[in-house]
Amino acid sequence: MAPTVTSVDASEPKVASIKTLADSDALTYVPSEYAYTMDPNDKGDENDPEHSIPIIDFALLTSASPDERAQMIQKIGKACEEWGFFQVINHGVPESLMKEMIDACRRFFELPEEEKKEFQTRNLLDPIKCGTSFNVAIDKVRLWRDYLKVIAHPEFNSLYKPAGYSEVSLEFSKRTHAVATEILNGISESLGLEADYIAKAMNWDRGLQILAANYYPACPQPDLAIGIPPHTDHGLVTLLIQNDMCGLEVKHNDQWVLVKAAPGAFVVNVGDQMQILTNDKYKSVWHRATVNNTATRISIAVPHGPALDTPALPISELLEKEGEKAKYIGMTYEKFMELQASPAAYMMPCLDHLRVKDN
Ligand code: OGA
Ligand code: NI
């Protein structure tokens, strides 16, 4: 049955998923509740080679040669200061596993709507939840995406359907977590700290890992809709993979830059908790997901954060070294996430709520 799209102000979506809407043959335009105005001059430039995110070679980062490691640590530090984003190659996670993970998520999104209903919960920290847009109760504009979010650490959760999801996601979660740990340690060293300093301070062994899959179907008018509007990520580091479609854009020197990652690379970005720890040295950079009119894009963002009960505070050793005062007050990661998801902070820079005044 073709979905009907008529009124614009009901708080429940007219369709359960953007997939259902996009699959309807009749859809040749973006319905008004999805209409998002993007400045055509403010788009990521695909062809500017100077504008691509730095590349970190994981094999060198974990090399037995201190020189090679030092070189990569320095490169990570520079990438975190200048971009807040980088891509990681040679990380050892098989590309086939990434593809299987993307495929398992695709099969989830393709389940009949009825079969996804049991996972459509509203609570922020529910171990498994799926839905459409961002939060349909407070969205002013509907987003052109469906999502599936599964908490995989400190406790592993999984879905019993589609077949295979559980096994693949367990392996993907473990391998991705191991890469994230090395990256976190590299970031810690790039700040002149012990490699495990941040992990210890943030109770990383109990830290949160979410497997957050995004499904962006082809859109008939891609300039009039948005997958995810500009935002920053809440955690310490996010690792992202995608199918062969681009769409992620990063704000760099006041310009949107389209991220073109090498096949099989992880796109990594620094989150809000890291910006707090480093007292603004490493920025949690604005990014967004655009949509296209050719094929479905699937991405899996994997945010890694502190333990839920752990507040991030500017690291005192760094403050002393830089002769700075702390720019942020502490807040547990759980409270921070609640704040970020609240209507008051909707897609706003949440860090501003924690900033010390007159600093
Ligand atoms: C996210 C995100 C970007 C993408 O899920 O937080 O920024 O390219 N996703 O899907
Ligand atoms: Ni994000």
Coordinates of C-alpha atoms in Angstrom, one line a residue, residues 29-32 34-38 141-142 144 219-226 291:
Y29 CA 9.4 14.7 -4.1
V30 CA 10.3 15.3 -0.5
P31 CA 7.2 15.6 1.6
S32 CA 6.9 18.8 3.5
Y34 CA 11.0 16.3 5.7
A35 CA 11.9 19.5 4.0
Y36 CA 15.2 20.7 5.1
T37 CA 16.8 23.8 3.6
M38 CA 20.5 23.4 2.7
V141 CA 11.9 18.4 10.6
R142 CA 11.9 14.6 9.9
W144 CA 15.7 11.0 6.0
C219 CA 15.9 10.5 -1.9
P220 CA 14.2 12.0 -5.0
Q221 CA 15.4 15.6 -4.0
P222 CA 18.6 15.1 -2.0
D223 CA 19.1 18.9 -1.6
L224 CA 15.8 19.2 0.2
A225 CA 16.3 16.6 2.9
I226 CA 18.9 15.7 5.4
V291 CA 21.5 12.0 1.3

